JSON list of C-alpha atoms in Angstrom, two decimals:
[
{"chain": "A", "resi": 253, "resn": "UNK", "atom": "CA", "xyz": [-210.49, -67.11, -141.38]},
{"chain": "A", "resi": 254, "resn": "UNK", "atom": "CA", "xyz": [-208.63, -69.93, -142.35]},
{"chain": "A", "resi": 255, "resn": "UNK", "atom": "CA", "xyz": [-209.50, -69.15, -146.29]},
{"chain": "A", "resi": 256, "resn": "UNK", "atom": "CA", "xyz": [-208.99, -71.02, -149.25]},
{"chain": "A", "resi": 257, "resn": "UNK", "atom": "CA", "xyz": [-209.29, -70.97, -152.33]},
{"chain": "A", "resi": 258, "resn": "UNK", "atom": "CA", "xyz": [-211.52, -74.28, -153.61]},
{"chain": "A", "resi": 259, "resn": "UNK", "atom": "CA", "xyz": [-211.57, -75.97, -157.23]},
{"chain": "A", "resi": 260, "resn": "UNK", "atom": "CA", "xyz": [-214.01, -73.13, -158.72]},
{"chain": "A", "resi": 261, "resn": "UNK", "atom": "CA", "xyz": [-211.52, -70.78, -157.40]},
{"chain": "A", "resi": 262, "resn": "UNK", "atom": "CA", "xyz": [-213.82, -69.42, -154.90]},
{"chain": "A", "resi": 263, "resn": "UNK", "atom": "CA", "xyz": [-212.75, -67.99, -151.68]},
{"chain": "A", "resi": 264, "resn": "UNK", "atom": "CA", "xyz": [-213.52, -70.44, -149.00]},
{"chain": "A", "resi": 265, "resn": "UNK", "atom": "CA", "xyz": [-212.91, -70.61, -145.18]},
{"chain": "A", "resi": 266, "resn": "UNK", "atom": "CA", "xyz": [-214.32, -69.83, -141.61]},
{"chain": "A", "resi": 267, "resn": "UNK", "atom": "CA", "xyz": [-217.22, -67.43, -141.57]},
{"chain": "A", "resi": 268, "resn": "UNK", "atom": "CA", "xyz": [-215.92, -64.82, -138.44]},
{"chain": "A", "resi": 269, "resn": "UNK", "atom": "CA", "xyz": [-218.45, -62.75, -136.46]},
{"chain": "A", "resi": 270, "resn": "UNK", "atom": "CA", "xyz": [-216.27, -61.73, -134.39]},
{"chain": "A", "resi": 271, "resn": "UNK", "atom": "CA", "xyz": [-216.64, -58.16, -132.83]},
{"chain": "A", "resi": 272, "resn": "UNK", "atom": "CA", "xyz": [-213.51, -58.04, -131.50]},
{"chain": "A", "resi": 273, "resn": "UNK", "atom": "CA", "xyz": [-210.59, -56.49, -133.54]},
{"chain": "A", "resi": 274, "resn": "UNK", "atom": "CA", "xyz": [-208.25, -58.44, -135.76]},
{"chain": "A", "resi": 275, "resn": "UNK", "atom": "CA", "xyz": [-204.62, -59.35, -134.48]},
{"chain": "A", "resi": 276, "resn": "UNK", "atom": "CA", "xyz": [-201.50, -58.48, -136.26]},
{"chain": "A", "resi": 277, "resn": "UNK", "atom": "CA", "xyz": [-198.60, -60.97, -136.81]},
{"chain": "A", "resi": 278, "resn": "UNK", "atom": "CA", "xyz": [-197.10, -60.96, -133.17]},
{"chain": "A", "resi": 279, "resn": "UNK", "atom": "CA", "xyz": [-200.68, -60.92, -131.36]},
{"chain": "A", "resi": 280, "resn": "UNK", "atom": "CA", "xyz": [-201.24, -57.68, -131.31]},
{"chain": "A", "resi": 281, "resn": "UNK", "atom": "CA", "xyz": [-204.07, -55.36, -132.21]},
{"chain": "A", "resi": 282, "resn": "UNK", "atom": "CA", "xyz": [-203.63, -52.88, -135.10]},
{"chain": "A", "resi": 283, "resn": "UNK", "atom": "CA", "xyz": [-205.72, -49.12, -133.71]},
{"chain": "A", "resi": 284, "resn": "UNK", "atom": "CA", "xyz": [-205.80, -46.31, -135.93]},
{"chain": "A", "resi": 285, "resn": "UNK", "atom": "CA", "xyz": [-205.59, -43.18, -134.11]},
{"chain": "A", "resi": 286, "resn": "UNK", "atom": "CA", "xyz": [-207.06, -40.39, -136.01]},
{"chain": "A", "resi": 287, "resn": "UNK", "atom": "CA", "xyz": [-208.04, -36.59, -135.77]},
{"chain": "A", "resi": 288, "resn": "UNK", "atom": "CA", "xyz": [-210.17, -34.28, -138.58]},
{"chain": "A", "resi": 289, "resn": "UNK", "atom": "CA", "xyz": [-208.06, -31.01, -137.62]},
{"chain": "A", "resi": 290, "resn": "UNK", "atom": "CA", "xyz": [-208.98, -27.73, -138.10]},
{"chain": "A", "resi": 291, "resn": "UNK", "atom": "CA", "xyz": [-207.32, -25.23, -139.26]},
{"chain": "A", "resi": 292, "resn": "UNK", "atom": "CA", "xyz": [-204.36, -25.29, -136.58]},
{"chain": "A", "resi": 293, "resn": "UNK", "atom": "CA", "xyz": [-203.46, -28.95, -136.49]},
{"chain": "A", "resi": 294, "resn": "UNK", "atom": "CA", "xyz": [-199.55, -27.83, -135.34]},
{"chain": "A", "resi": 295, "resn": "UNK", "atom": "CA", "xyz": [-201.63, -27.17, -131.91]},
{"chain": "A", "resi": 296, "resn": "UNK", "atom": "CA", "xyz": [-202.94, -30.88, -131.44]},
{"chain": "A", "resi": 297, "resn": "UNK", "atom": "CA", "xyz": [-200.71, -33.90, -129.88]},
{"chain": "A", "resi": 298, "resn": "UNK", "atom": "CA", "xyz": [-202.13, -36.86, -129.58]},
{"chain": "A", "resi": 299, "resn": "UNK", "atom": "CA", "xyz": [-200.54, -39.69, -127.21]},
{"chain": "A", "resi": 300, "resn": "UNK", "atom": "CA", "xyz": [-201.62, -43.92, -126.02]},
{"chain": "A", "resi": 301, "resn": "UNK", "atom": "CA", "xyz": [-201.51, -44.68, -122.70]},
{"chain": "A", "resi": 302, "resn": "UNK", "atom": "CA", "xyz": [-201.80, -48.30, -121.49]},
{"chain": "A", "resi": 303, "resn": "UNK", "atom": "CA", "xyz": [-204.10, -48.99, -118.22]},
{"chain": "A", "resi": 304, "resn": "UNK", "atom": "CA", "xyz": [-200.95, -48.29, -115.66]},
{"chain": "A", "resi": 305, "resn": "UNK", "atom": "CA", "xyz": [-200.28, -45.04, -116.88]},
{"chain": "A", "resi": 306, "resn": "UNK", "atom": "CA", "xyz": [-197.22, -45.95, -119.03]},
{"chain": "A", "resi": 307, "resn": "UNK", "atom": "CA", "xyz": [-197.04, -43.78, -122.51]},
{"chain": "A", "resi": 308, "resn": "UNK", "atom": "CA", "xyz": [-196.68, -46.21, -125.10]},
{"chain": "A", "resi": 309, "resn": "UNK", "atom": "CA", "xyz": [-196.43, -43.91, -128.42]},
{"chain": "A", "resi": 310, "resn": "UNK", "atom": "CA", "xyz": [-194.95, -40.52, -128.56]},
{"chain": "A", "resi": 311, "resn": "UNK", "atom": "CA", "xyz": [-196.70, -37.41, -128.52]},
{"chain": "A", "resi": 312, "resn": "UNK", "atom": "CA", "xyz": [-198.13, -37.40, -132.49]},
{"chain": "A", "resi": 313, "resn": "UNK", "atom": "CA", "xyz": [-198.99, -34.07, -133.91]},
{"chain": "A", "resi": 314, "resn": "UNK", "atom": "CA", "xyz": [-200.92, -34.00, -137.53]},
{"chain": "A", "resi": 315, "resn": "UNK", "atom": "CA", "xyz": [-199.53, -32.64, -140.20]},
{"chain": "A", "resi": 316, "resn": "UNK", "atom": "CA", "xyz": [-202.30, -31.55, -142.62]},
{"chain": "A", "resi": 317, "resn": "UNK", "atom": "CA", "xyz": [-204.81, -28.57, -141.91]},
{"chain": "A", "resi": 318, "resn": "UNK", "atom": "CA", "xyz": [-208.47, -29.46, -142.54]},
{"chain": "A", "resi": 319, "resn": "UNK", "atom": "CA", "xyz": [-208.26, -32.90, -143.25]},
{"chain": "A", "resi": 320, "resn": "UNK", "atom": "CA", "xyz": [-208.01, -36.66, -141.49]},
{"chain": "A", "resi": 321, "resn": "UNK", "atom": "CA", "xyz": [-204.77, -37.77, -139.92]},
{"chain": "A", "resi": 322, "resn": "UNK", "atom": "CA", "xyz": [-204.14, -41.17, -138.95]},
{"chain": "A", "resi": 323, "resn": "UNK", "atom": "CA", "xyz": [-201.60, -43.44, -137.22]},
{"chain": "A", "resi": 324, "resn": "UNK", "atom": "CA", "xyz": [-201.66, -47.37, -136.87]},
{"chain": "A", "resi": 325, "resn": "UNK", "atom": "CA", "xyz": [-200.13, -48.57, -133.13]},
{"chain": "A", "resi": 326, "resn": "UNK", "atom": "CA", "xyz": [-199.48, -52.00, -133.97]},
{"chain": "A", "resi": 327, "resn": "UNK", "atom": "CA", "xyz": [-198.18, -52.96, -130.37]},
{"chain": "A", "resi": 328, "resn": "UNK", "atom": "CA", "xyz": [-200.62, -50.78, -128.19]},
{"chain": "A", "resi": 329, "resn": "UNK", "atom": "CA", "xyz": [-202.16, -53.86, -126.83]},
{"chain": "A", "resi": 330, "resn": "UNK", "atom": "CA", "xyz": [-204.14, -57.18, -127.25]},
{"chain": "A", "resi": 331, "resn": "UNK", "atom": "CA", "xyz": [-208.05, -57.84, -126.89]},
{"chain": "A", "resi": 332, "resn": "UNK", "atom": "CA", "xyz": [-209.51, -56.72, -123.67]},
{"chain": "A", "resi": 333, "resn": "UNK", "atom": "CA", "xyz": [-206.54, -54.37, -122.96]},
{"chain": "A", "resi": 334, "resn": "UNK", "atom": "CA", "xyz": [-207.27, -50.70, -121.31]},
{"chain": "A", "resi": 335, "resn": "UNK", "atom": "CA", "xyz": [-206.23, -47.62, -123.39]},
{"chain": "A", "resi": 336, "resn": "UNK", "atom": "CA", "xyz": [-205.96, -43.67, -122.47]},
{"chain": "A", "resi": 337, "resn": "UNK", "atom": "CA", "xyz": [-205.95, -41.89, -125.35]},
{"chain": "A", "resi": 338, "resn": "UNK", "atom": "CA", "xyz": [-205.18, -38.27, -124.41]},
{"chain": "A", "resi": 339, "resn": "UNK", "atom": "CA", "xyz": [-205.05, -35.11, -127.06]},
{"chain": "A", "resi": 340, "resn": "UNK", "atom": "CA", "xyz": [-203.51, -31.88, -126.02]},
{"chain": "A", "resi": 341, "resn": "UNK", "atom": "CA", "xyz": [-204.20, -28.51, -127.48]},
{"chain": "A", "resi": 342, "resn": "UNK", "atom": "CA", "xyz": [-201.44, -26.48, -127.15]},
{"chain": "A", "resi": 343, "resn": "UNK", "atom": "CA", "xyz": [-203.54, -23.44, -127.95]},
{"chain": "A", "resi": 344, "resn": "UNK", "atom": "CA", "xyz": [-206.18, -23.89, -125.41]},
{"chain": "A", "resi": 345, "resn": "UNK", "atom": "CA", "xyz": [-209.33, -24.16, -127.62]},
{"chain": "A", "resi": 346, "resn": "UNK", "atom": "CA", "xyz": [-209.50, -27.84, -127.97]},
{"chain": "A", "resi": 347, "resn": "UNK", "atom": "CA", "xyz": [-210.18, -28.95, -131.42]},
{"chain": "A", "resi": 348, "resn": "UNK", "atom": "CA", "xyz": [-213.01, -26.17, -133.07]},
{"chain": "A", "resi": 349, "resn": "UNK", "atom": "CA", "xyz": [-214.49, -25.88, -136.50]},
{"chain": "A", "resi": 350, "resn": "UNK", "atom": "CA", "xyz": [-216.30, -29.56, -136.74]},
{"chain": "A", "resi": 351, "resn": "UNK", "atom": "CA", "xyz": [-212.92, -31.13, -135.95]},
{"chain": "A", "resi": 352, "resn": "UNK", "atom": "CA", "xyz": [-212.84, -34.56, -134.38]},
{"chain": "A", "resi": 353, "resn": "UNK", "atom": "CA", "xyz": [-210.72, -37.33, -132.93]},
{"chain": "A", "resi": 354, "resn": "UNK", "atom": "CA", "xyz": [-211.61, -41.53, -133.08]},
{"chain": "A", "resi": 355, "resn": "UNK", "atom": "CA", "xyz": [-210.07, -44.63, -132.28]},
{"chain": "A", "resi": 356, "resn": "UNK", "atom": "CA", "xyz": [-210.47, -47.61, -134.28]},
{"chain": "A", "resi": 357, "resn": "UNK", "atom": "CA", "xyz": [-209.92, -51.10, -135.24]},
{"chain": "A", "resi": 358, "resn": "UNK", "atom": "CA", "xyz": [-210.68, -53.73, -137.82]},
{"chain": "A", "resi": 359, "resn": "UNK", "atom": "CA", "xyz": [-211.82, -56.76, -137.06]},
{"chain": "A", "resi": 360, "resn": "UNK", "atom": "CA", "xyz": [-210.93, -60.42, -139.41]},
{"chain": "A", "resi": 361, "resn": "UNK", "atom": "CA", "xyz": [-213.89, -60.34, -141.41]},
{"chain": "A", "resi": 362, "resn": "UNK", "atom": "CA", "xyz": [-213.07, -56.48, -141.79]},
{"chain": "A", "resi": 363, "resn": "UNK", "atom": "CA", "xyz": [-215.52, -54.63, -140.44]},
{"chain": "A", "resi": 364, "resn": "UNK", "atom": "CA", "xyz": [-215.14, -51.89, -138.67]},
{"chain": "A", "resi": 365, "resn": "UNK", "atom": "CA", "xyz": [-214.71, -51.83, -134.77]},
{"chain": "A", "resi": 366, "resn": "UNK", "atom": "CA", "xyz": [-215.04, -48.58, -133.11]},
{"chain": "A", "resi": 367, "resn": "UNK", "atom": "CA", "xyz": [-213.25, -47.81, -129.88]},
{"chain": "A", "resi": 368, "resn": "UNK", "atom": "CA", "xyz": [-213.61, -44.12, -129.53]},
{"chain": "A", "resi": 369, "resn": "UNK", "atom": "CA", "xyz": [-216.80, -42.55, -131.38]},
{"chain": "A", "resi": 370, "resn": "UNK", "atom": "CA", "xyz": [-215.73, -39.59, -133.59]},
{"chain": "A", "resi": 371, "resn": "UNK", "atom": "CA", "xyz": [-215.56, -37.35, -130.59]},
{"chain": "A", "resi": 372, "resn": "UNK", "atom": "CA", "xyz": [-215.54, -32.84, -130.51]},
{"chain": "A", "resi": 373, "resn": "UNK", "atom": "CA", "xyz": [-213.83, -31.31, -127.77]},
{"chain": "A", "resi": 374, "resn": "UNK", "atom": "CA", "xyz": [-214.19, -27.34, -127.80]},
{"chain": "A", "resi": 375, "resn": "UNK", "atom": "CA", "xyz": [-213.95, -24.92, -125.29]},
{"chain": "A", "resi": 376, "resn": "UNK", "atom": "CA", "xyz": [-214.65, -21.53, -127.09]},
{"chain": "A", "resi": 377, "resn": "UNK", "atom": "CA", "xyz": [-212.28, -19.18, -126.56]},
{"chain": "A", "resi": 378, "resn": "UNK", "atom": "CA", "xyz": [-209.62, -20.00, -123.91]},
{"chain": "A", "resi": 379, "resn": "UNK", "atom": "CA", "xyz": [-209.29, -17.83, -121.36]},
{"chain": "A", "resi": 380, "resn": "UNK", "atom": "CA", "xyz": [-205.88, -17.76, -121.26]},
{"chain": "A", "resi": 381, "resn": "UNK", "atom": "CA", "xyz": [-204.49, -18.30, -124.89]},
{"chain": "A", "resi": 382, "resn": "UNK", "atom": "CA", "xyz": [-201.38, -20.09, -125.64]},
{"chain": "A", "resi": 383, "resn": "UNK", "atom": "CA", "xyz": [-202.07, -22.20, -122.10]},
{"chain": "A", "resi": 384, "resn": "UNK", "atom": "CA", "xyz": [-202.53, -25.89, -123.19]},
{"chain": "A", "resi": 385, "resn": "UNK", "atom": "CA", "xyz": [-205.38, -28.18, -122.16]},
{"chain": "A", "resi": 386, "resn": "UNK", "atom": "CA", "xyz": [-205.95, -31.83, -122.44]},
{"chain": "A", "resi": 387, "resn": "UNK", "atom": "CA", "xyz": [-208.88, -34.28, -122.54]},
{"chain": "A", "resi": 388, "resn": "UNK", "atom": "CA", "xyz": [-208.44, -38.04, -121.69]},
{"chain": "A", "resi": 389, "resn": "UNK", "atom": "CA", "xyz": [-210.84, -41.10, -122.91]},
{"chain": "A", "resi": 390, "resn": "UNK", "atom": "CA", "xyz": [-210.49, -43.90, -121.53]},
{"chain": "A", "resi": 391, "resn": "UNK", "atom": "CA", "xyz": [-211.45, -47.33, -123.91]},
{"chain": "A", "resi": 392, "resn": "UNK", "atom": "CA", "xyz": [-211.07, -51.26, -123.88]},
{"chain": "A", "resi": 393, "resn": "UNK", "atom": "CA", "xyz": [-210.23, -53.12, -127.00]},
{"chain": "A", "resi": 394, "resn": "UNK", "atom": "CA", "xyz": [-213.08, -55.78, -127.31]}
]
């Protein structure tokens, strides 16, 4: 933090070791929401929920089969804040195949902050197709 660049025009500053995640502009923390689909992503929504309950984003649904989707929620909340982050199947399979769902941050000196651990959620074959299910994880932003 607080770099500079010095006569040798080296990169010189504040050496952070933070583990808490980096804030954005107006004091907020950047996450990235993310989810490795499988092959029915058009199933998934994926919404942030602060610790009273209150949605904060709207419901998200990825758009590429196979393959990592992400969004960044700049103004989800500040260090030590609560999150919910809750992803629906509308299918009622959960998320199959070696999918997987994360939250994350960064923090100043860049490194990687996990919030959520890439997490599978599968039930097998629904008993009832086409009847949606959720699953909820709670997480604080260090």
């Amino acid at each position: 933090i607080n770099d500079t660049y010095n006569s040798n025009c080296e990169c010189v500053g504040e050496i952070s070791n933070s583990n808490g995640c980096a804030t954005n502009a107006d004091g907020m923390v950047d996450v990235e929401f993310g989810i490795f689909t499988d092959n029915w992503p058009q199933e998934n929504t994926l919404i942030i929920y602060d610790s009273g309950g209150n949605q904060l984003t709207n419901a998200v649904t990825p758009a590429t089969q196979n393959a990592y989707n992400s969004w960044n929620c700049g103004f989800c909340g500040t260090n030590g804040d609560q999150l919910t982050l809750m992803v629906t199947d509308s299918y009622g399979d959960g998320i199959v195949n070696g999918a997987y769902f994360l939250a994350r941050c960064y923090a100043e000196n860049g490194q990687e902050v996990t919030l959520i651990p890439q997490t599978t959620w599968a039930t097998g074959n629904p008993k009832t197709p086409g009847t949606p299910i959720s699953t909820s994880v709670d997480f604080t932003i260090p």
